[in-house]
Structures are given as structure tokens and as C-alpha cells.
Coordinates of C-alpha atoms and ligand atoms in Angstrom, one line a residue:
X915 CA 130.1 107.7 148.1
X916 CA 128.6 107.5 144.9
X917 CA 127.5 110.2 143.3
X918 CA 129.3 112.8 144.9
X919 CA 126.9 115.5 144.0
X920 CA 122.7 115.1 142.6
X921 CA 122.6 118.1 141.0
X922 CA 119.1 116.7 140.3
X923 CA 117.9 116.9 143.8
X924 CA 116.7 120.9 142.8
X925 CA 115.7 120.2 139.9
X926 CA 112.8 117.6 141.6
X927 CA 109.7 119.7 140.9
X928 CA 108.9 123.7 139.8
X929 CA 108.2 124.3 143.1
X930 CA 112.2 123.6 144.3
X931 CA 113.2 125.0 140.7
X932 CA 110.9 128.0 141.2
X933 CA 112.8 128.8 144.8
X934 CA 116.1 128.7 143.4
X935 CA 115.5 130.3 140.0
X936 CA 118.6 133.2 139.5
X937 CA 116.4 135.3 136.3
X938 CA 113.0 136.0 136.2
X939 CA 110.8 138.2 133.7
X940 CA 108.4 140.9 134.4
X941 CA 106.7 143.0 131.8
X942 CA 108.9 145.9 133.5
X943 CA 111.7 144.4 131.4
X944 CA 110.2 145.1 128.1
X945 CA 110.3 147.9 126.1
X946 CA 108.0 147.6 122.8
X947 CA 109.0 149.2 119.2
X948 CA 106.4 150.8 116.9
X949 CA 106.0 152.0 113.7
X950 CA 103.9 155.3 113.2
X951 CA 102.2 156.2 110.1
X952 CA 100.6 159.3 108.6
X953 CA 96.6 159.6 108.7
X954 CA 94.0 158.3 110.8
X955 CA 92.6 155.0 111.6
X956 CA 95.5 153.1 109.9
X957 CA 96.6 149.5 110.6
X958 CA 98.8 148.4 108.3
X959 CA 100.0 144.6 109.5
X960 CA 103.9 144.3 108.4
X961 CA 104.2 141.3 106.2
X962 CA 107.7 140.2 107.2
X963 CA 106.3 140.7 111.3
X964 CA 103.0 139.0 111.6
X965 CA 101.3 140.9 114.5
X966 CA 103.4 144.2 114.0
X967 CA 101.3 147.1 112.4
X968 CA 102.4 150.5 111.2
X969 CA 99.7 152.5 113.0
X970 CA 98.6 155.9 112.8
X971 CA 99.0 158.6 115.6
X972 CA 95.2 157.7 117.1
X973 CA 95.8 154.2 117.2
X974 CA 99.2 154.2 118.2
X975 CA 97.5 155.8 121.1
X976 CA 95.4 153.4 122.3
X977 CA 97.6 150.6 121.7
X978 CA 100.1 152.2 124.3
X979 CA 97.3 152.7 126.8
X980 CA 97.0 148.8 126.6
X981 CA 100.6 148.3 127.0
X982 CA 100.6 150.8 130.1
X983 CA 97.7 149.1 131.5
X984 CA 100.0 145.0 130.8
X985 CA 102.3 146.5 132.6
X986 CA 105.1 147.8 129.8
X987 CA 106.6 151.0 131.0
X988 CA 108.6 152.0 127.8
X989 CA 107.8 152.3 124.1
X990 CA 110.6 153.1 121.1
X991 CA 109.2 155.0 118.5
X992 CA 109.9 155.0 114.3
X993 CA 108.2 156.8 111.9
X994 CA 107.6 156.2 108.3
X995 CA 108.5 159.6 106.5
X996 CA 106.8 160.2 102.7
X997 CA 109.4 159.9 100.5
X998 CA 108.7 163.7 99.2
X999 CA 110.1 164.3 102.7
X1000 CA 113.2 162.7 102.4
X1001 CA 116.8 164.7 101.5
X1002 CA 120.4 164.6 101.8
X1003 CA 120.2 166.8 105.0
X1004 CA 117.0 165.2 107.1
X1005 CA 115.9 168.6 107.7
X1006 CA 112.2 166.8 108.3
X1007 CA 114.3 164.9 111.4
X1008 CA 113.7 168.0 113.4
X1009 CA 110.5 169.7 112.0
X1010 CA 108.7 170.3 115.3
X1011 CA 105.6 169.6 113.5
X1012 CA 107.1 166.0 112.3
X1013 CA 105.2 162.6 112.4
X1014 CA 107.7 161.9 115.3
X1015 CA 106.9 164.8 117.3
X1016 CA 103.3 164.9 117.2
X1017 CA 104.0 161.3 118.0
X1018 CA 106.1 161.8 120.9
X1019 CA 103.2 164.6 122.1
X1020 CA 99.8 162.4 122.1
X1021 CA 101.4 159.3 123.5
X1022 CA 102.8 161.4 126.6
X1023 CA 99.0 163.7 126.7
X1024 CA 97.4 160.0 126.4
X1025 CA 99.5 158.1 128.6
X1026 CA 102.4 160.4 130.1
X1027 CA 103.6 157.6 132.9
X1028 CA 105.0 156.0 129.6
X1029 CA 108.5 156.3 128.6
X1030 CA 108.5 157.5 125.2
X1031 CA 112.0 157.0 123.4
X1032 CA 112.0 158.2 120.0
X1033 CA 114.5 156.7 117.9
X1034 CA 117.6 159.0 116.5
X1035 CA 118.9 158.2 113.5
X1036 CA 118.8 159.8 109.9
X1037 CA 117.4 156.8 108.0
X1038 CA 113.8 157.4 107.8
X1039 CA 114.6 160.8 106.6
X1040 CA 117.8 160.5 104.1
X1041 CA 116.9 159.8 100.0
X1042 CA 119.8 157.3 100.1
X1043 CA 118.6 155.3 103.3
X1044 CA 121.6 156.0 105.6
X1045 CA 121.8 157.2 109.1
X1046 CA 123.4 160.0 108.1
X1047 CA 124.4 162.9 105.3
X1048 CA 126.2 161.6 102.1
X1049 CA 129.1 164.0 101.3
X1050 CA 132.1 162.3 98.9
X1051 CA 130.2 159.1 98.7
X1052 CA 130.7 158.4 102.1
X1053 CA 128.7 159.4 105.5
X1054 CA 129.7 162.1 107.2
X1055 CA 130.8 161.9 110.4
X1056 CA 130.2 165.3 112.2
X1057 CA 127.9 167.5 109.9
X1058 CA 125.5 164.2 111.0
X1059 CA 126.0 164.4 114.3
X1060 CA 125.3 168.2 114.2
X1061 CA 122.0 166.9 112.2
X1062 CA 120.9 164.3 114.9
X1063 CA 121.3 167.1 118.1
X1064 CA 118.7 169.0 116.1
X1065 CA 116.4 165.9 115.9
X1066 CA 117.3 165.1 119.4
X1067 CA 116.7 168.7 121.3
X1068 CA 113.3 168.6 119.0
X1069 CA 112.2 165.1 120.5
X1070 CA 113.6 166.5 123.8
X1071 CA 111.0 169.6 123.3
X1072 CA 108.0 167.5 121.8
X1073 CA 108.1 165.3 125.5
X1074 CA 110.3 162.4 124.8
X1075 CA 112.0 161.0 128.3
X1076 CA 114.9 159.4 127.0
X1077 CA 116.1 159.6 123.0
X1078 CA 117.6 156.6 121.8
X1079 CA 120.3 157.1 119.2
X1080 CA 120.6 154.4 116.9
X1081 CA 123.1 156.0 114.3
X1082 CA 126.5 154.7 115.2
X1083 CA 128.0 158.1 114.3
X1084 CA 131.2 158.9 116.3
X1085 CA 131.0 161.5 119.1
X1086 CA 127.5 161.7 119.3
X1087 CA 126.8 160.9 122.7
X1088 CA 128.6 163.9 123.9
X1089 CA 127.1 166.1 121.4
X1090 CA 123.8 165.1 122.3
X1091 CA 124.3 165.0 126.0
X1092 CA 125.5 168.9 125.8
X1093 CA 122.7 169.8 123.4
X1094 CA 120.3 168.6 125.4
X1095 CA 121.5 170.4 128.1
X1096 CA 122.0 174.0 127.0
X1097 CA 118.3 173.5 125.4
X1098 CA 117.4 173.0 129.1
X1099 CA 116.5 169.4 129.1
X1100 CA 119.2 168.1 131.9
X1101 CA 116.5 165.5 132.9
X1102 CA 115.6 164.0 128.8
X1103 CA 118.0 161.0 129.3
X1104 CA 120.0 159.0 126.4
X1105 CA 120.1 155.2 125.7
X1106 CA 122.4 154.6 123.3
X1107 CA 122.6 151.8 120.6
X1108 CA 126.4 151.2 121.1
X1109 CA 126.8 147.9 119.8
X1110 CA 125.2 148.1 117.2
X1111 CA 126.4 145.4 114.7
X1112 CA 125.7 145.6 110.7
X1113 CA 123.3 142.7 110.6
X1114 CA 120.9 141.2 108.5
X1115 CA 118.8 140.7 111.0
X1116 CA 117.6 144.2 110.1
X1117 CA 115.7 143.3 106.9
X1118 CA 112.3 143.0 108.6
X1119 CA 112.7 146.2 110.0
X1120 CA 113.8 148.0 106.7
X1121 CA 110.6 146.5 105.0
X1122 CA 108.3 148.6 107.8
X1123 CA 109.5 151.3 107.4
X1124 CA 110.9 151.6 103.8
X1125 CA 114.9 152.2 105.2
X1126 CA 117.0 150.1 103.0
X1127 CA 119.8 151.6 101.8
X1128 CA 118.8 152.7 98.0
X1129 CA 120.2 152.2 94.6
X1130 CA 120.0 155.7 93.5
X1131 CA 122.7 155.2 90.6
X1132 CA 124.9 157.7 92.8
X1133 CA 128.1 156.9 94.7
X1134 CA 126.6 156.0 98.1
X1135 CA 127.9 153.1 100.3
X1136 CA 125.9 149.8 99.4
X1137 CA 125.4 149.3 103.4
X1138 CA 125.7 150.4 106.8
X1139 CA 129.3 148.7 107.0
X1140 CA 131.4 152.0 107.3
X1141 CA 129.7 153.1 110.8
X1142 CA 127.6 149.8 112.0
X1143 CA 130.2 147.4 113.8
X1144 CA 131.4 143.9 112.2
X1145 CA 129.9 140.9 113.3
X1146 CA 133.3 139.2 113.8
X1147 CA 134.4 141.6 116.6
X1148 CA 134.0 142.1 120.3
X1149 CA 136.6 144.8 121.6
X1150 CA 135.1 147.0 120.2
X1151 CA 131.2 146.5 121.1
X1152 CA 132.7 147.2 124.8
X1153 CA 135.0 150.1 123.8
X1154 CA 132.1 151.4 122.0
X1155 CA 129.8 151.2 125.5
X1156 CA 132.5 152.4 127.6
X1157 CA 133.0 155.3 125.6
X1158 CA 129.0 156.1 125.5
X1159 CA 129.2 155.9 129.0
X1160 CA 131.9 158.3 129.9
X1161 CA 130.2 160.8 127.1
X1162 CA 127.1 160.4 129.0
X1163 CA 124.9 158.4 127.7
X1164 CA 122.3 156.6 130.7
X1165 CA 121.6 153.1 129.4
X1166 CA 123.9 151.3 126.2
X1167 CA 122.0 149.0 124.0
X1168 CA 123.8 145.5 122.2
X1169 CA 121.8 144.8 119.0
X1170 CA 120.8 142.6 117.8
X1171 CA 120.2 139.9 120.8
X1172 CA 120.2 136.2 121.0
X1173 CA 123.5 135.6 118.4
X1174 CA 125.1 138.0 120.7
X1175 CA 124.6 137.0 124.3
X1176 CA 128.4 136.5 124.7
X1177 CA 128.8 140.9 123.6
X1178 CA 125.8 141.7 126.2
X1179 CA 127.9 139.2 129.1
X1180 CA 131.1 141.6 128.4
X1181 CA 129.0 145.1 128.2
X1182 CA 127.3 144.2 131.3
X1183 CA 130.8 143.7 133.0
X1184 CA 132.9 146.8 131.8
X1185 CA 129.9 149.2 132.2
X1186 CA 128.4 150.6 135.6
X1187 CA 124.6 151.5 133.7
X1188 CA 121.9 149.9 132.5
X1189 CA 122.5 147.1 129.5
X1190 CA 119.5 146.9 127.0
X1191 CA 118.8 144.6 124.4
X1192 CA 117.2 145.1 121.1
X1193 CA 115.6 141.4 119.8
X1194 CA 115.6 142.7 116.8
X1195 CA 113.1 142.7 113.5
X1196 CA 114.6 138.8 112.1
X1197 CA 115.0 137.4 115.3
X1198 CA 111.2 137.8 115.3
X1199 CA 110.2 136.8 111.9
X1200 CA 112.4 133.5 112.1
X1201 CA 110.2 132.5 115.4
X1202 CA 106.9 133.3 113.7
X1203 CA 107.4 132.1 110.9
X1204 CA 108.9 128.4 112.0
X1205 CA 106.1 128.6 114.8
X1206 CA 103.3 129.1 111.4
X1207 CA 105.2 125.4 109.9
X1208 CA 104.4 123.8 113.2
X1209 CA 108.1 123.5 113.7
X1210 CA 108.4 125.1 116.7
X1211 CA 106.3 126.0 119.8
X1212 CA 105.7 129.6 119.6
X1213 CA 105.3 130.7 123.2
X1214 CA 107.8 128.4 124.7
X1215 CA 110.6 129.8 122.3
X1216 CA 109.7 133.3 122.9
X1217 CA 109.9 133.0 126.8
X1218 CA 113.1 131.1 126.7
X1219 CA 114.4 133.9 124.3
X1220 CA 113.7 136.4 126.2
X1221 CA 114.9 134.8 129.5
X1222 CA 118.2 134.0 128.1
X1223 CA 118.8 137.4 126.9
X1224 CA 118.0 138.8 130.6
X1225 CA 120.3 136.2 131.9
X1226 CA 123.1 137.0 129.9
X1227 CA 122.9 140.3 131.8
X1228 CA 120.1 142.6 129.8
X1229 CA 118.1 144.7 132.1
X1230 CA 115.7 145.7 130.0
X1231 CA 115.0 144.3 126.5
X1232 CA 113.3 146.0 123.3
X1233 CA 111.2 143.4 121.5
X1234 CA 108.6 142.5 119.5
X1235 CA 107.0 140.2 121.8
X1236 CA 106.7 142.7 124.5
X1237 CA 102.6 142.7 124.4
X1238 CA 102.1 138.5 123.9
X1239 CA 104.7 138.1 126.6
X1240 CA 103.3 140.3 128.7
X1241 CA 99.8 138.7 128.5
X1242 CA 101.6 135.3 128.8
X1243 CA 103.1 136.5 132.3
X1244 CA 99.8 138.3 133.7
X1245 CA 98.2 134.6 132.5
X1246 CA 100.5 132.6 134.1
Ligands
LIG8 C1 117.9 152.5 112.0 C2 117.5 151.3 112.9 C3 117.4 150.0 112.4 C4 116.9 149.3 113.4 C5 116.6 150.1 114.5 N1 117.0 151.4 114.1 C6 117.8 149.4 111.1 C7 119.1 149.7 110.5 O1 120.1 150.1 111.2 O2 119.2 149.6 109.3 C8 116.6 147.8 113.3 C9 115.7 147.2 114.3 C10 115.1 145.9 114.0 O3 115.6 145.2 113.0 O4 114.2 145.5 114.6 N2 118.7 153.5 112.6

């Protein structure tokens, strides 16, 4: 009998492929990045991420009460610190009176069925651009992660529901997961950045909020290669998640996403908790900016992006599209 199998035969129209579709997206699955600024009534579009603002505190507001209302149920915040505010400790990291924490308060007065996840990480804060203190021209392990509890119990205090530590430091899930703790917040949750790889994909995200590493004319490391994992490696993107998991942490996060579905597959297998995605900063500015040529379809690409990444085993994925594909899917 010739052939022995029509694969085809489910493939006939959408309604077949619709019945026996094994992925599907809801705007549940996103969770949508932002960049907070100082002052009022600011919109500031990012030039390397058409459609992504910096946006002050009042707008930032509003534009989570239209995410709430698309159906998005989680936000990540960054902040873009003055550079008079920036040291060699990040002592601004935990001044309860920060950008982030006033952040982290009005979004959860405004809209406080959101899930606010404040991001942890020196960066925004340090003179030199790193996640964490420069001692000896290198960055220092523990003294950071004593740096990020700080920053972490002070997101904890200002409302945030999980924090999302996106440092890389050794040990710091732990740390966190007892600081939070004896500071009373049993129920503030962690999703940690576990895989995070030393990528280039970063760059658009540097640009927003001023990160790059710096050439100060000091001994500093040039880039985040000493803690941030090389691209050429998988054992240890899962060693890294199973470790965050038995220190704790609630959900591990593989960044960045679609050049690393094959990582997410593996996380997804050795880990008993939630697997997020981060599409990160580049993988967005390479889709708008082919879709702005007219070399590729904008939408299409964005929808099959984001499908393969929950296919490849992603529960929930950070991205820059959250809002258009949300709208897309209430649309459809
Ligand atoms: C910093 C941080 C980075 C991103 C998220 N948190 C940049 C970096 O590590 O240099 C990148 C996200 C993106 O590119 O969208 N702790």
C-alpha cells in the first residue's frame, strides 16, 4: 500500500490543524519589560526598540493598566538611575525611596492584580556598568551578593511579588531566599535568570538604559564574561537551574531565547518549576527592523517566535512583543 502513512491528511485545513494543535499562546504567557524614568509625563521612544519607551512613573502606570486590562498578568521592571547616583557599592539599589521602589509601589496601588518583578542586578547602579562591586579589578562575588539581598528585601518591602535576579553572582539564590525570609516576606517569590548567557543580543537593552560596561581608564573587566555563561556551553545552563532550584528559587529563566531553544528543551527536563524565557532586547530590534525593509512580515514572525519558544518548553516568556501580541490574539 502506497503511501504507508499521509501525514498530510491533518494538515487538510485549520480547522483539523486547529484540533490537533500541541502549543498554543495566551497573553497569560507574557510577561512585558519596562524601562522607568525620572519625572513626569516622559516618553522617551528607545531608538534601537521602535515601540519601546523609557516612561516615567505616571505613565508607566497607565500603560500597565492597559496591559492588565489585554490580559498580561506580569510586568519586569528596570530603571534608569542618574549617573550622580551611580558608585562602586549601589547603595541607591536599596534606597527605599529609589526610582525602583516608588516604581514597584504605584504600579501595585494602580493595578495590584499585576505581578510586579523588579529586576535584581547591580548594573543600573554601579559607575563601571557591572552587576556587581569591582574589588581587584574583578567582580566580587559575595560582598555583591550581600549588596543584591539589600535591593531585594527593599523591592520585597516596596510590594514587588516575585524579584527577578538577573546578576549571575554565585550563591545568590540562597542568600536571597533566606533574606527574604527573616525580613518576613516568605510569600515575595524569586525567578531567577539562571542561564543567563554573555550575549550580544543585550546591546539594545544597554542603550535604554545606559548599562554598558564603561571605559573608565581603571582595571575593570571589558564585559560580563567572568559571571554571564559562554555561549558554547550547555552543562552548565542546567547545572546552573538545578542549583537555583534546590537554593530556592520559584521559576529559572534561559536568556536570551530563540538561538537557545535547544538550553530551554534541557532546563525544562532536569527542573520540576516553571521555565521562563527572556526574548531579549536584539532579538527584537532584528524583527523590527528587517520588518521596516519589507523583508520580513512583521506579525507572522513575531507569533511564530514566540510559539516556538513556548514549544520548546517555556511557560511563560518575557518579551517585547507582549502588548502587539496580545492585541494580535484578542483580534484574532
Ligand atoms: C542586566 C540585564 C540585562 C538584560 C536584562 N537584565 C543586560 C546585561 O546583562 O547586560 C538584557 C535584556 C535584554 O537585552 O532585553 N542585569
Amino acid at each position: 500500500m502506497f503511501p504507508l502513512h499521509r501525514g498530510r491528511r491533518l494538515r487538510q485545513n485549520e480547522s483539523i490543524r486547529s484540533l490537533v494543535r500541541e502549543t498554543n499562546l495566551s497573553p497569560a504567557d507574557f510577561m512585558f519589560p519596562m524601562f522607568i524614568v525620572e519625572g513626569e509625563n516622559q516618553e522617551i521612544e528607545i531608538p534601537s526598540m521602535p515601540g519601546i519607551f523609557r516612561r516615567s512613573i505616571d505613565l508607566t502606570v497607565k500603560e500597565v493598566q492597559e496591559l492588565f486590562d489585554l490580559g498580561i498578568r506580569a510586568v519586569n521592571i528596570y530603571v534608569k538611575v542618574s549617573d550622580d547616583l551611580k558608585d562602586n557599592t549601589g547603595k541607591e539599589a536599596w534606597n527605599p525611596d529609589g526610582l525602583m521602589q516608588r516604581a514597584i509601589r504605584a504600579i501595585k496601588a494602580a493595578v495590584p492584580e499585576m505581578i510586579v518583578m523588579p529586576d535584581v542586578a547591580l548594573d543600573p547602579y554601579s559607575m563601571y556598568g557591572h552587576d556587581g562591586i569591582i574589588k581587584n579589578g574583578e567582580v566580587e562575588n559575595d560582598s555583591t551578593v550581600d549588596a543584591l539581598v539589600k535591593m531585594a528585601v527593599s523591592h520585597a518591602q516596596a510590594g514587588a511579588d516575585f524579584v527577578a535576579p538577573s546578576d549571575m553572582m554565585d550563591g545568590r539564590v540562597l542568600r536571597l531566599r533566606e533574606g527574604l525570609d527573616a525580613a518576613g516576606f516568605q510569600n515575595v517569590g524569586i525567578m531567577s535568570y539562571s542561564a543567563k548567557y554573555a550575549s550580544a543580543f543585550y546591546g539594545p537593552f544597554r542603550d535604554a538604559l545606559d548599562s554598558a560596561p564603561k571605559e573608565t581608564g581603571e582595571v575593570v573587566p571589558k564585559d560580563k564574561k567572568t559571571y554571564q555563561m559562554d555561549y558554547a556551553n550547555r552543562i552548565e545552563a542546567i547545572k546552573e537551574a538545578v542549583w537555583d532550584a534546590e537554593e530556592g528559587a520559584d521559576m529559572v529563566m534561559v536568556k536570551p531565547g530563540t538561538a537557545y531553544l535547544d538550553i530551554v528543551r534541557e532546563v525544562k527536563d532536569a527542573v520540576n518549576i516553571p521555565v521562563a524565557v527572556y526574548h531579549v532586547s536584539g532579538e527584537y530590534a532584528m524583527i523590527k527592523a528587517a520588518a521596516e525593509k519589507g523583508w520580513l512580515d512583521h506579525d507572522k514572525i513575531m507569533m511564530e517566535q514566540l510559539m516556538c519558544i513556548k514549544r520548546a518548553g517555556a511557560s511563560l516568556i518575557s518579551t517585547y512583543f507582549a502588548k502587539e501580541a496580545a492585541v494580535l490574539l484578542r483580534n484574532q
